[in-house]
mmCIF file of N, CA, C and O in Angstrom:
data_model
loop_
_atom_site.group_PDB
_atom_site.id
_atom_site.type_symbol
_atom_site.label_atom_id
_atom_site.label_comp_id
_atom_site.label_asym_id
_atom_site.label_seq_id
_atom_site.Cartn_x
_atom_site.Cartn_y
_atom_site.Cartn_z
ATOM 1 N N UNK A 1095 -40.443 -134.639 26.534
ATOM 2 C CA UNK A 1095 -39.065 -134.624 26.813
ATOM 3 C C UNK A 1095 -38.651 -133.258 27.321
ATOM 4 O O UNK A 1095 -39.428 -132.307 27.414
ATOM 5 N N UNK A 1096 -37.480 -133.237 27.614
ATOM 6 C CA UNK A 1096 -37.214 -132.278 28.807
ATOM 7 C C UNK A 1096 -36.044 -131.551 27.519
ATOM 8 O O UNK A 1096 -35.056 -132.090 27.020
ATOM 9 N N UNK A 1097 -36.420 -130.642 27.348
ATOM 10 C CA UNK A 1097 -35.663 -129.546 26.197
ATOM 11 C C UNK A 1097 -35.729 -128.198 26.704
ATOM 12 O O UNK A 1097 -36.849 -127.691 26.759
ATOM 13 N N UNK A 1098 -34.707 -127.509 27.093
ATOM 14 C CA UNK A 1098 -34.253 -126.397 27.301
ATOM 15 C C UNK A 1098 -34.652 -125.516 26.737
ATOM 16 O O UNK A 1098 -34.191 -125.479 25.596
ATOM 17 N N UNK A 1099 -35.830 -124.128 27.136
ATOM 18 C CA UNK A 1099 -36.319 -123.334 26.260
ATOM 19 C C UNK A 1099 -35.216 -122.046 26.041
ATOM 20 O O UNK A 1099 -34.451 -121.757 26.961
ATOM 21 N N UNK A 1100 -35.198 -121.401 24.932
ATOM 22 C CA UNK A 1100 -33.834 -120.332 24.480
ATOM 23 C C UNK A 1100 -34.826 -119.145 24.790
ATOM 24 O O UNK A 1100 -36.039 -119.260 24.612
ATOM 25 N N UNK A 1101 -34.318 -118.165 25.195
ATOM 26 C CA UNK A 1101 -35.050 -117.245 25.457
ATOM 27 C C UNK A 1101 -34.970 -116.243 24.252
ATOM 28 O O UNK A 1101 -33.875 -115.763 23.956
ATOM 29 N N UNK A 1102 -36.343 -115.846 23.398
ATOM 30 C CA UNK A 1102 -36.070 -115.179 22.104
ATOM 31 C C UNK A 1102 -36.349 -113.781 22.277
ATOM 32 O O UNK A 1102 -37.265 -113.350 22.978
ATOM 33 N N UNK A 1103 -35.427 -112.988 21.530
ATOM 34 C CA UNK A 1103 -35.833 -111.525 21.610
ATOM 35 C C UNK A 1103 -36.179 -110.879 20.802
ATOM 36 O O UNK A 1103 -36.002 -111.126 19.609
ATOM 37 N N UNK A 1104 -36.896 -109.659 21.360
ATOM 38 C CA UNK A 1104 -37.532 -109.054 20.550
ATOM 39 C C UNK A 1104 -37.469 -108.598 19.212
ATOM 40 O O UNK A 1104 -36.338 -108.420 18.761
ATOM 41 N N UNK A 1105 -38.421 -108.376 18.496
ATOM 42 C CA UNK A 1105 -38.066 -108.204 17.242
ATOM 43 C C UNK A 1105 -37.965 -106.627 17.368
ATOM 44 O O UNK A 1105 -38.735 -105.819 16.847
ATOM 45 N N UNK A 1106 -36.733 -106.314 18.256
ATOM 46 C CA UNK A 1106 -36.762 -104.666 17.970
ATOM 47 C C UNK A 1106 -35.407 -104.634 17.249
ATOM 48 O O UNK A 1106 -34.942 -105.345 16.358
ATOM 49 N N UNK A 1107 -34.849 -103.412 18.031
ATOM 50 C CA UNK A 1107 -33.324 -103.097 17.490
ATOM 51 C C UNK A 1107 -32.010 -104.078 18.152
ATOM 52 O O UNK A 1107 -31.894 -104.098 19.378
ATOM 53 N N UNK A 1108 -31.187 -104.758 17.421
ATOM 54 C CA UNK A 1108 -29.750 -106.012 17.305
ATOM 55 C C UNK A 1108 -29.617 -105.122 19.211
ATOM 56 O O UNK A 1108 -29.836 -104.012 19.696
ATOM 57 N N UNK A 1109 -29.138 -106.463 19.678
ATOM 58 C CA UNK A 1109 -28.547 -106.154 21.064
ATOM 59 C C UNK A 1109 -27.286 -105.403 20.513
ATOM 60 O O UNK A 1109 -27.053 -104.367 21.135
ATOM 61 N N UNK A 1110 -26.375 -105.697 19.440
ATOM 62 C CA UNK A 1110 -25.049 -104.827 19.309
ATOM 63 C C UNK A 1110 -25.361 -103.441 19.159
ATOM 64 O O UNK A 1110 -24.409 -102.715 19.442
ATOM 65 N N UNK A 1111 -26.177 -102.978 18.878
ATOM 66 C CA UNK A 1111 -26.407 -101.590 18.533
ATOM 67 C C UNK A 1111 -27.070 -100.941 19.969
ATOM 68 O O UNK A 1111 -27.355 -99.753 20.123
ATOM 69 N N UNK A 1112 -27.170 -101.570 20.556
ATOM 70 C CA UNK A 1112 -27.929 -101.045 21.789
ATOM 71 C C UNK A 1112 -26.840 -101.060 22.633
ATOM 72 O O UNK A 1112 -26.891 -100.193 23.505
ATOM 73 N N UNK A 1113 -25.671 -101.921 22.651
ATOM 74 C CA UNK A 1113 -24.404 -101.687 23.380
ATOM 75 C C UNK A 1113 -24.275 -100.569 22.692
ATOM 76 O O UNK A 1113 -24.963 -99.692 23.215
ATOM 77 N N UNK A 1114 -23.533 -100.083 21.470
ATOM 78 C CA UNK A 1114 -22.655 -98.715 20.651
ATOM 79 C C UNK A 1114 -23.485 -97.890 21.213
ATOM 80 O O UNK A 1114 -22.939 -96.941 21.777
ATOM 81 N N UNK A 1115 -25.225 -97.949 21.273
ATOM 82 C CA UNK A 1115 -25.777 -96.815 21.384
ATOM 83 C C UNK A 1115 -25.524 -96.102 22.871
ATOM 84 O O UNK A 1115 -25.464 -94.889 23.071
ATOM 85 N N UNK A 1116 -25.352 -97.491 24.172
ATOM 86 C CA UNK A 1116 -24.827 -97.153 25.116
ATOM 87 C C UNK A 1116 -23.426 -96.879 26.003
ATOM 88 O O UNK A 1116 -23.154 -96.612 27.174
ATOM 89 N N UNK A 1117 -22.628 -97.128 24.624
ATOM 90 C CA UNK A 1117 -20.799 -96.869 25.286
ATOM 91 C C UNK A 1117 -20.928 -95.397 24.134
ATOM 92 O O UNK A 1117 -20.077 -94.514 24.036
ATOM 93 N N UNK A 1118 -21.942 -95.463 23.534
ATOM 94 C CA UNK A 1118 -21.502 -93.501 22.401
ATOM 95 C C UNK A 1118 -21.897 -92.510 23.759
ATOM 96 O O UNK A 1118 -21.348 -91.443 24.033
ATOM 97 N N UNK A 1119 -22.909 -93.115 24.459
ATOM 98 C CA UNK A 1119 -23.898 -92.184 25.852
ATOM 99 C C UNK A 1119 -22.767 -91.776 27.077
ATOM 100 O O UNK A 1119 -22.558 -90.767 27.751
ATOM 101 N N UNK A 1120 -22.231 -92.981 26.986
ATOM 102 C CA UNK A 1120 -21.451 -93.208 28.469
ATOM 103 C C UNK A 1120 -19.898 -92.200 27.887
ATOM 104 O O UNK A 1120 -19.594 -91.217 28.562
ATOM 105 N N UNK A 1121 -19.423 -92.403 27.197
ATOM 106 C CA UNK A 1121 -18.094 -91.502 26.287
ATOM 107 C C UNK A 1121 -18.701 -90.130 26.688
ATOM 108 O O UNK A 1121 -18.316 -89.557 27.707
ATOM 109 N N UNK A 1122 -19.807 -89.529 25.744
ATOM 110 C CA UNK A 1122 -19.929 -88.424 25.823
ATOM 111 C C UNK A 1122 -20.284 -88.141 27.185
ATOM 112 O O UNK A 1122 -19.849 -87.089 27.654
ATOM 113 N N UNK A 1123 -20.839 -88.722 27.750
ATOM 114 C CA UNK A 1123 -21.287 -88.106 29.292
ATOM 115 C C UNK A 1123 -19.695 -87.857 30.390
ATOM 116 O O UNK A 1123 -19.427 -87.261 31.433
ATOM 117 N N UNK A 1124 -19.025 -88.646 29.469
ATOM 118 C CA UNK A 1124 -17.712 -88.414 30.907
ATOM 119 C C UNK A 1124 -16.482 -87.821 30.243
ATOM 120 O O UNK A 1124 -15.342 -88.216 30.487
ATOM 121 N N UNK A 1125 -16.844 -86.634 29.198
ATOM 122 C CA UNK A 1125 -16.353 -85.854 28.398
ATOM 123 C C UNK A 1125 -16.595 -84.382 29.862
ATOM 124 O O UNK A 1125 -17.647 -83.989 30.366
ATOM 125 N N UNK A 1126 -15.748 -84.117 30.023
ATOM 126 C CA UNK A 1126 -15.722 -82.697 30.478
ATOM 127 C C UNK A 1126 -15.567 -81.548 30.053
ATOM 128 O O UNK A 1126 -14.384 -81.374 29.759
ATOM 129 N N UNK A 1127 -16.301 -80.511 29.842
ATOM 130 C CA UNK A 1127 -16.618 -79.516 29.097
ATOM 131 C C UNK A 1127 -15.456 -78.902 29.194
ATOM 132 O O UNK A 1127 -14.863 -79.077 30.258
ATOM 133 N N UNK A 1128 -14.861 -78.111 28.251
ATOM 134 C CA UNK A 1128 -13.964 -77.200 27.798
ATOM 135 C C UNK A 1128 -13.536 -76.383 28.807
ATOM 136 O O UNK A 1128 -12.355 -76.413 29.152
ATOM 137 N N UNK A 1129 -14.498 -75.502 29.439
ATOM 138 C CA UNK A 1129 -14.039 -74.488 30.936
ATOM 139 C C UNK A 1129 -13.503 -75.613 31.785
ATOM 140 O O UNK A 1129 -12.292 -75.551 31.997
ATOM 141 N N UNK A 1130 -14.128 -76.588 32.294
ATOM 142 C CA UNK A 1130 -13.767 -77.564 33.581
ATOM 143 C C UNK A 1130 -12.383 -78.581 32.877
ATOM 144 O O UNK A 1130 -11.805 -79.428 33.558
ATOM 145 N N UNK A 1131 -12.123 -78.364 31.800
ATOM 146 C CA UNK A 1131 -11.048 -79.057 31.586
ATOM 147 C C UNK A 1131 -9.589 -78.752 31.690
ATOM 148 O O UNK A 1131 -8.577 -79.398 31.418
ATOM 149 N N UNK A 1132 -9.832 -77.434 32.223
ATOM 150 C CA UNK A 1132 -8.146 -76.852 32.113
ATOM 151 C C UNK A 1132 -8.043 -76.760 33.599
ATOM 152 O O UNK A 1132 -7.092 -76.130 34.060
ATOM 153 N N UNK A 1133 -9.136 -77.457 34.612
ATOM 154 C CA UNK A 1133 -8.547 -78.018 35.648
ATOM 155 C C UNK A 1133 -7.470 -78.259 36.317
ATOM 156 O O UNK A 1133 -6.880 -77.911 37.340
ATOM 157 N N UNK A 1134 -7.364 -79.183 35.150
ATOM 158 C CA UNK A 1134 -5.536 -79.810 35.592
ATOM 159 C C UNK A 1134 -4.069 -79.249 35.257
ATOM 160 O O UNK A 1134 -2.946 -79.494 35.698
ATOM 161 N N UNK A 1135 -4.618 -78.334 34.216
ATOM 162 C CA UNK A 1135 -3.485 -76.911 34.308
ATOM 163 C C UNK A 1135 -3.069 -76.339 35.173
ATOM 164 O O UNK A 1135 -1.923 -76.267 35.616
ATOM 165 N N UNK A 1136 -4.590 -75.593 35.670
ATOM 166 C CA UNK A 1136 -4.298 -74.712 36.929
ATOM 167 C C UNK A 1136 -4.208 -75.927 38.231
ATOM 168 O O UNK A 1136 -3.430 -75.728 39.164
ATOM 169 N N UNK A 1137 -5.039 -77.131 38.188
ATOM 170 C CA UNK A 1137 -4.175 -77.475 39.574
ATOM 171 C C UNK A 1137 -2.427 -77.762 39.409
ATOM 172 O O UNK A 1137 -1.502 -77.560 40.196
ATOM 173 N N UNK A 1138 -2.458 -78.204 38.308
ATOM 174 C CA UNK A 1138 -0.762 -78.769 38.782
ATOM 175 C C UNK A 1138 -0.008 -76.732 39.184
ATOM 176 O O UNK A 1138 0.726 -76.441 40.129
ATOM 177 N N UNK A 1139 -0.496 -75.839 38.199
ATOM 178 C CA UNK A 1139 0.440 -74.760 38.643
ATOM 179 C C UNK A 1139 0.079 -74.213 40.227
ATOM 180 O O UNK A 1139 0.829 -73.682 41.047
ATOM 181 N N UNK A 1140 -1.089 -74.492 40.303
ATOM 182 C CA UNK A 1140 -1.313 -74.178 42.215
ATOM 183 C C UNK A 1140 -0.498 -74.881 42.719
ATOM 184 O O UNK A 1140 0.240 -74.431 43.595
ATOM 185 N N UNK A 1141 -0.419 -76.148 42.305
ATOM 186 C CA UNK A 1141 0.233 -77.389 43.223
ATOM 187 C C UNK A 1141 2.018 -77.149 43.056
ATOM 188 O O UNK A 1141 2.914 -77.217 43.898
ATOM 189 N N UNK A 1142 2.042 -76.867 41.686
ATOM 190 C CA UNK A 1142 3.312 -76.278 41.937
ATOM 191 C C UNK A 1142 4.224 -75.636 42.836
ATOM 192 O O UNK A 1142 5.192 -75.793 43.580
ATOM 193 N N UNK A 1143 3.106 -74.553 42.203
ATOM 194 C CA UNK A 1143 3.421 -73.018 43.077
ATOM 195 C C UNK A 1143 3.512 -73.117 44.648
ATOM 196 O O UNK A 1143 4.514 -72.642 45.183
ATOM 197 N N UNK A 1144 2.556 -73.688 45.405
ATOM 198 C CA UNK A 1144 2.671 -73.932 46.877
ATOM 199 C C UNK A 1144 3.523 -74.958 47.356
ATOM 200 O O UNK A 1144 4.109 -74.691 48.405
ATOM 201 N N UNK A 1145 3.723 -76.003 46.874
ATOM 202 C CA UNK A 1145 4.695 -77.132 47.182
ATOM 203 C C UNK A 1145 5.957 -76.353 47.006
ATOM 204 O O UNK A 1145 6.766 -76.390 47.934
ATOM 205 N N UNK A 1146 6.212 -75.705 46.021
ATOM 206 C CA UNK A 1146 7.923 -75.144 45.799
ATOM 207 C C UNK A 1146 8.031 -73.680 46.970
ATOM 208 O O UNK A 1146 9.061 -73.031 47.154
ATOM 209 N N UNK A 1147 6.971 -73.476 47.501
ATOM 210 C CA UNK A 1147 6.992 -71.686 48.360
ATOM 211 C C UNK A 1147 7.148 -72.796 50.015
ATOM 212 O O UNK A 1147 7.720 -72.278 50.975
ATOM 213 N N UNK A 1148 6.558 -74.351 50.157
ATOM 214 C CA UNK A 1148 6.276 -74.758 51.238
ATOM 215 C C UNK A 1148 7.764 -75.631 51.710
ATOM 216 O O UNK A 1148 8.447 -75.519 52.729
ATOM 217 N N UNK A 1149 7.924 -76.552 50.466
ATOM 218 C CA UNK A 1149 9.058 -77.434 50.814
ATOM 219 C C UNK A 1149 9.830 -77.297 49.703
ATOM 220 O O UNK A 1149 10.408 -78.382 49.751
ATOM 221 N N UNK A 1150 10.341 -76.655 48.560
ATOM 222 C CA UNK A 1150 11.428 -75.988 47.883
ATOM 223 C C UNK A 1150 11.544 -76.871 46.566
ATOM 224 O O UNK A 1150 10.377 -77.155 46.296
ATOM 225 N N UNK A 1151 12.275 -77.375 45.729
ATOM 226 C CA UNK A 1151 11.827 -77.781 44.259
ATOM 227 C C UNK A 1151 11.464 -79.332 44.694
ATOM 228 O O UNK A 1151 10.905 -79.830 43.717
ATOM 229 N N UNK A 1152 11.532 -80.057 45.496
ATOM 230 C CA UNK A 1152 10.855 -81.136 45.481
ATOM 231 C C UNK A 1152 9.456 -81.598 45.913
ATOM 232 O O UNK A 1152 8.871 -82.664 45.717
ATOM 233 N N UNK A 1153 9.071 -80.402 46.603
ATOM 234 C CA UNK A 1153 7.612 -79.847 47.343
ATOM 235 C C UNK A 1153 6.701 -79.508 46.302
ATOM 236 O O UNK A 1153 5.503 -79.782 46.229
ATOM 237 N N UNK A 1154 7.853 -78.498 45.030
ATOM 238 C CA UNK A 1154 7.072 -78.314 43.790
ATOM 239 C C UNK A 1154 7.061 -79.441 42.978
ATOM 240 O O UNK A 1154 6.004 -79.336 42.355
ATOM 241 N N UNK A 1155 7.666 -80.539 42.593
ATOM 242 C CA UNK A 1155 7.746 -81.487 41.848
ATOM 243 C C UNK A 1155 6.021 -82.092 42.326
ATOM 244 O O UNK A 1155 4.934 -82.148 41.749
ATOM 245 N N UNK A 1156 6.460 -82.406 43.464
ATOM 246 C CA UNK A 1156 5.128 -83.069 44.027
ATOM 247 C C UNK A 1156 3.996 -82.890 43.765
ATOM 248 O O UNK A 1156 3.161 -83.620 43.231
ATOM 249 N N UNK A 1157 3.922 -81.178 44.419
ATOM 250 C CA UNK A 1157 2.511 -80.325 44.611
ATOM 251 C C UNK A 1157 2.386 -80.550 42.904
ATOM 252 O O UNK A 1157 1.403 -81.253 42.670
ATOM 253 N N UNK A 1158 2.819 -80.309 42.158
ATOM 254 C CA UNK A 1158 2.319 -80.131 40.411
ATOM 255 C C UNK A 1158 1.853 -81.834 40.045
ATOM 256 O O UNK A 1158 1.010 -81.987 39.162
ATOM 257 N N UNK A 1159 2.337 -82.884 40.639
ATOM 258 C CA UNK A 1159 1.637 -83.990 40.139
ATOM 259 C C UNK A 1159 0.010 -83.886 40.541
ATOM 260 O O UNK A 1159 -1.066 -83.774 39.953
ATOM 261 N N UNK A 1160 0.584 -84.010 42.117
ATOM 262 C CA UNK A 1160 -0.576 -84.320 43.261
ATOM 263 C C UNK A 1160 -1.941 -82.605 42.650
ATOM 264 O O UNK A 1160 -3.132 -82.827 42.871
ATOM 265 N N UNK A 1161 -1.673 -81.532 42.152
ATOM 266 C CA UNK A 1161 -2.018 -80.819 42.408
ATOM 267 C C UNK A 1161 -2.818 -81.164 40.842
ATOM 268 O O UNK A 1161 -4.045 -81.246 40.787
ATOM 269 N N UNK A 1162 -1.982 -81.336 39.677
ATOM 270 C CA UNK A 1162 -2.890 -81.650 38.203
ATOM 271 C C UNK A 1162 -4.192 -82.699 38.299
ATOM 272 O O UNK A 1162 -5.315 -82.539 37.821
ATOM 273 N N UNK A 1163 -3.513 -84.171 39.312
ATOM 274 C CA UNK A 1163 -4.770 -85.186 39.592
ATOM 275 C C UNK A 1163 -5.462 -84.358 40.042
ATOM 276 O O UNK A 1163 -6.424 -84.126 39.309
ATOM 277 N N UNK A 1164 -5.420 -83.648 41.136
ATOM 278 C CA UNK A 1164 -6.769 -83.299 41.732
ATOM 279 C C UNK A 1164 -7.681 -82.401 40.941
ATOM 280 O O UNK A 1164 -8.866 -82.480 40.618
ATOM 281 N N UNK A 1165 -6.515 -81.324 40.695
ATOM 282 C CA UNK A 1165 -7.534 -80.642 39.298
ATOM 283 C C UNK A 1165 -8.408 -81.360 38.291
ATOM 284 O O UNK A 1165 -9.515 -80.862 38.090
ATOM 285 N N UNK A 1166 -8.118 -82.315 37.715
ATOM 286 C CA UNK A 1166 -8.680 -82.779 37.050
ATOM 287 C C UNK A 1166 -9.678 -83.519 37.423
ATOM 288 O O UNK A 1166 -10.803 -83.427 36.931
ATOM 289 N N UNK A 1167 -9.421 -84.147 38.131
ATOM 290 C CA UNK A 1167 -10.342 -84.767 38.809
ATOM 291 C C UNK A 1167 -11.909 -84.361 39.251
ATOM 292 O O UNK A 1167 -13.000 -84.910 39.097
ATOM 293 N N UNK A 1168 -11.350 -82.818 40.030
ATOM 294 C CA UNK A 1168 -12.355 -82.201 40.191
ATOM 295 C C UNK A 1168 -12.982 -81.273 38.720
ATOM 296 O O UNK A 1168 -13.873 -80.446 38.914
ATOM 297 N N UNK A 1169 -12.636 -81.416 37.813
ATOM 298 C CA UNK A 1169 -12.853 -80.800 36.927
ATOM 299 C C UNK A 1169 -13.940 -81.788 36.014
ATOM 300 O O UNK A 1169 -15.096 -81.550 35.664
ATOM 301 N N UNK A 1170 -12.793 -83.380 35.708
ATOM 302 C CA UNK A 1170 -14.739 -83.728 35.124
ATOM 303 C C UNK A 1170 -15.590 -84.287 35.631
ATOM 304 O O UNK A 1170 -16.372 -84.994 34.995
ATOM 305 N N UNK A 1171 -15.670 -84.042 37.387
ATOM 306 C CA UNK A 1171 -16.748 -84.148 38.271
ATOM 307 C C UNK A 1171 -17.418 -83.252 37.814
ATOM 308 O O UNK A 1171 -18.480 -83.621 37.313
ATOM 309 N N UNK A 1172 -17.171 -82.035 37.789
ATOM 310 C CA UNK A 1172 -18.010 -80.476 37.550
ATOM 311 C C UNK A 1172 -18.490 -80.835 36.035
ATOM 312 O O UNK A 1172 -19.711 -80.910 35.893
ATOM 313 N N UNK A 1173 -18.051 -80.961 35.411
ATOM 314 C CA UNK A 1173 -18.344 -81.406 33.975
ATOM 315 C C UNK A 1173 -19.164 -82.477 33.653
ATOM 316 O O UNK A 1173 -20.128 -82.241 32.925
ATOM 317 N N UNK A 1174 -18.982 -83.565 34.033
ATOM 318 C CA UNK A 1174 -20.173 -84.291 34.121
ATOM 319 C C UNK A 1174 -21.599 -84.304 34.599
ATOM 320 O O UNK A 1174 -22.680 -84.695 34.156
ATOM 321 N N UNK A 1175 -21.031 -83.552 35.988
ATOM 322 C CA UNK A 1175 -22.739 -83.387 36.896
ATOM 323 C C UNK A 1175 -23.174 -82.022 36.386
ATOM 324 O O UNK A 1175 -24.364 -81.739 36.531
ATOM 325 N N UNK A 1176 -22.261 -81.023 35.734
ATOM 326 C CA UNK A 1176 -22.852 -79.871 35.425
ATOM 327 C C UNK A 1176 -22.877 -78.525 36.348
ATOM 328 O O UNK A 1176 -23.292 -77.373 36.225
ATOM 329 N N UNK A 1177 -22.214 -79.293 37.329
ATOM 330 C CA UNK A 1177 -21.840 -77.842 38.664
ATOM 331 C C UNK A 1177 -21.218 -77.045 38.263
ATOM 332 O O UNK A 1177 -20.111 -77.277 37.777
ATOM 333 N N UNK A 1178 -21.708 -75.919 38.337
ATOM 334 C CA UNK A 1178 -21.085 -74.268 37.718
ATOM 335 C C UNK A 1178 -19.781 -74.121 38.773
ATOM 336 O O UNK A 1178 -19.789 -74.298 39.992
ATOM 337 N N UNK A 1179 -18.734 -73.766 37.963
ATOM 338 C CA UNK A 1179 -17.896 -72.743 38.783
ATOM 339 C C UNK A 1179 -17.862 -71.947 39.469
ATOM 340 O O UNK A 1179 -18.276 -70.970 38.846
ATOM 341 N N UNK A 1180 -17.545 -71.576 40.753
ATOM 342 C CA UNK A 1180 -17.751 -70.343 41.498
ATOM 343 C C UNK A 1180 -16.815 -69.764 41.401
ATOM 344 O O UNK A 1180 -15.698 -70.273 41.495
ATOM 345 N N UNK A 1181 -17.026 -68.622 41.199
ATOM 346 C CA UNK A 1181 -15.819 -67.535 41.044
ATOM 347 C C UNK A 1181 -16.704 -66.165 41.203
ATOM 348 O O UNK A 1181 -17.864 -65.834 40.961
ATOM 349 N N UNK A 1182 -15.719 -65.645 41.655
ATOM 350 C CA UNK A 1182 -16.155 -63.746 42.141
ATOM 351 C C UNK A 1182 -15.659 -63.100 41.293
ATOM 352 O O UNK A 1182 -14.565 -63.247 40.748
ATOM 353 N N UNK A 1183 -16.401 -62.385 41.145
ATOM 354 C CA UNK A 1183 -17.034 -60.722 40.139
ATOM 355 C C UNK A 1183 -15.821 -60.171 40.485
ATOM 356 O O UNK A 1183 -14.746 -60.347 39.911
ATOM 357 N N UNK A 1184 -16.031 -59.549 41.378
ATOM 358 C CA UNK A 1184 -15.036 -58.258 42.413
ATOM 359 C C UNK A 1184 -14.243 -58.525 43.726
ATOM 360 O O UNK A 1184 -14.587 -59.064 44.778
ATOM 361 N N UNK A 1185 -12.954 -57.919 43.278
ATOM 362 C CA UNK A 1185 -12.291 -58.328 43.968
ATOM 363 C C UNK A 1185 -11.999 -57.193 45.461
ATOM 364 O O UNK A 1185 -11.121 -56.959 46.291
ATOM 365 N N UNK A 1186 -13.100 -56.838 45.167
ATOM 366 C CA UNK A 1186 -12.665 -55.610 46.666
ATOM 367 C C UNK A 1186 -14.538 -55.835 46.764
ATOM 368 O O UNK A 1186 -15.313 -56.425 46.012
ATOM 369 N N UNK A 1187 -14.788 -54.957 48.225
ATOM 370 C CA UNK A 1187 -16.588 -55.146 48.578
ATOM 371 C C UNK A 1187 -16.859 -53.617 48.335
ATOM 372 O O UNK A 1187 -16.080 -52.699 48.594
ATOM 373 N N UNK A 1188 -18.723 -53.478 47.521
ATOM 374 C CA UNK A 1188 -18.819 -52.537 47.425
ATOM 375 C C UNK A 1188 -20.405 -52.450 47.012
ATOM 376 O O UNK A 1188 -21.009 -52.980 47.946
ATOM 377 N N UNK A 1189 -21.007 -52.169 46.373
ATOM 378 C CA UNK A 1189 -22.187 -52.043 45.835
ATOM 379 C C UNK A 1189 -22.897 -51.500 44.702
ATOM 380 O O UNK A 1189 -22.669 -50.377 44.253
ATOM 381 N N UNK A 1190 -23.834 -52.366 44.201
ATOM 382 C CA UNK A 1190 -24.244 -52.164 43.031
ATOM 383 C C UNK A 1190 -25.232 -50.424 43.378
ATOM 384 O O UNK A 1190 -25.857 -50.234 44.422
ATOM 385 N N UNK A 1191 -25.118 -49.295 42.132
ATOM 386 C CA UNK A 1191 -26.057 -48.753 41.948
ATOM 387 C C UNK A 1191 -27.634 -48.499 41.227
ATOM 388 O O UNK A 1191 -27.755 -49.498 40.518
ATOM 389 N N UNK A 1192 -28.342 -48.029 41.132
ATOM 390 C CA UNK A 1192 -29.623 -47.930 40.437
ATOM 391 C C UNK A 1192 -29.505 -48.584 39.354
ATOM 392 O O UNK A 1192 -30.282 -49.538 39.304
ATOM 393 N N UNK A 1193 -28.599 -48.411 38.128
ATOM 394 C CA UNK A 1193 -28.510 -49.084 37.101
ATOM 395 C C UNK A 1193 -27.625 -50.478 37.179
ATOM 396 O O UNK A 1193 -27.186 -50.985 36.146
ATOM 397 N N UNK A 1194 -27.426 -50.985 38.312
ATOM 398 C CA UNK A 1194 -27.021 -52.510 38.147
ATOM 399 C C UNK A 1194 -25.580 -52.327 37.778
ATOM 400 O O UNK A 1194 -25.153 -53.044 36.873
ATOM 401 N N UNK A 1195 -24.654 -51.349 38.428
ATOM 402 C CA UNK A 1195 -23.317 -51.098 38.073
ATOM 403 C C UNK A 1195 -22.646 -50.959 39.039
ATOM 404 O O UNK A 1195 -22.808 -49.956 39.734
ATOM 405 N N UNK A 1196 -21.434 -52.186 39.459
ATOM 406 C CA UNK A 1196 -20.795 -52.328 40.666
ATOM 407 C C UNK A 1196 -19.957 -51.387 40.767
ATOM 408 O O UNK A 1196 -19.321 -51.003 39.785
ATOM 409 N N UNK A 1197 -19.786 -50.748 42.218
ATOM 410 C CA UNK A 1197 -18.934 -49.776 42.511
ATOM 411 C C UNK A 1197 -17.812 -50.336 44.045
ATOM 412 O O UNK A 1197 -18.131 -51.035 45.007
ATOM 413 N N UNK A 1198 -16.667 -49.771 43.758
ATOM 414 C CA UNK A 1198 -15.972 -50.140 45.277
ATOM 415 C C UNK A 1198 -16.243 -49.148 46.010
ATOM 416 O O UNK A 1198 -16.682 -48.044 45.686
ATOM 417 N N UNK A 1199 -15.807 -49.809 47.632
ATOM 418 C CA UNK A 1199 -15.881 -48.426 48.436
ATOM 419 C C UNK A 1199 -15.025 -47.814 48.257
ATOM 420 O O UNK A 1199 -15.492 -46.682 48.126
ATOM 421 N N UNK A 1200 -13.653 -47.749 48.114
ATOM 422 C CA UNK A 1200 -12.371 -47.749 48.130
ATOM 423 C C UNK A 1200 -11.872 -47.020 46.745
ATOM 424 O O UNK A 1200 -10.670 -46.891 46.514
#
C-alpha cells in the first residue's frame, strides 16, 4: 500500500533550539558597536547644521531627519561588517621625526 514516508530527524539537538541558537547569532551580529552607533547623532547634527546654513529652519528640520537615517544607517553597516572609521590624526601636514613624533610645518 501506498503510505506516505515522514521524514525523521536526527537524533541531534530539538529544531527549536537551533532556531534561538540562530535568531541569538543574527541579534548580535546586527548590534552595532558602541563607536559606530552615535552615527545617528552626529548625522542628524551635520544634517542639521547644513540644511539650516542651506535652506533656513526648514532645510534644518529636514537635513536632521534625512541626516540621523543616514548616519545610522551607515553606522551599523560599519558595525556589522567591521569597517574601521577613517579619521585623521592631524589637522595641518607635516612630518613625523626619528622618534615617531608628528610635527607641523607651520
Amino acid at each position: 500500500m501506498n503510505k506516505a514516508r515522514v521524514a525523521a530527524m536526527p537524533a541531534g539537538l530539538p529544531v527549536r533550539l537551533l532556531f534561538a541558537a540562530a535568531a541569538i547569532l543574527l541579534a548580535l551580529l546586527s548590534l552595532p558597536q558602541a563607536g559606530h552607533a552615535q552615527g545617528i547623532v552626529r548625522g542628524a547634527q551635520e544634517g542639521s547644521y547644513e540644511g539650516n546654513r542651506i535652506a533656513g529652519p526648514v532645510g534644518g528640520a529636514v537635513g536632521g531627519v534625512v541626516g540621523a537615517g543616514v548616519g545610522g544607517a551607515v553606522g551599523a553597516v560599519e558595525g556589522v561588517l567591521g569597517i574601521p572609521h577613517r579619521h585623521y590624526r592631524h589637522r595641518c601636514r607635516g612630518y613625523y621625526d626619528g622618534d615617531h613624533h608628528f610635527h607641523c610645518y607651520r
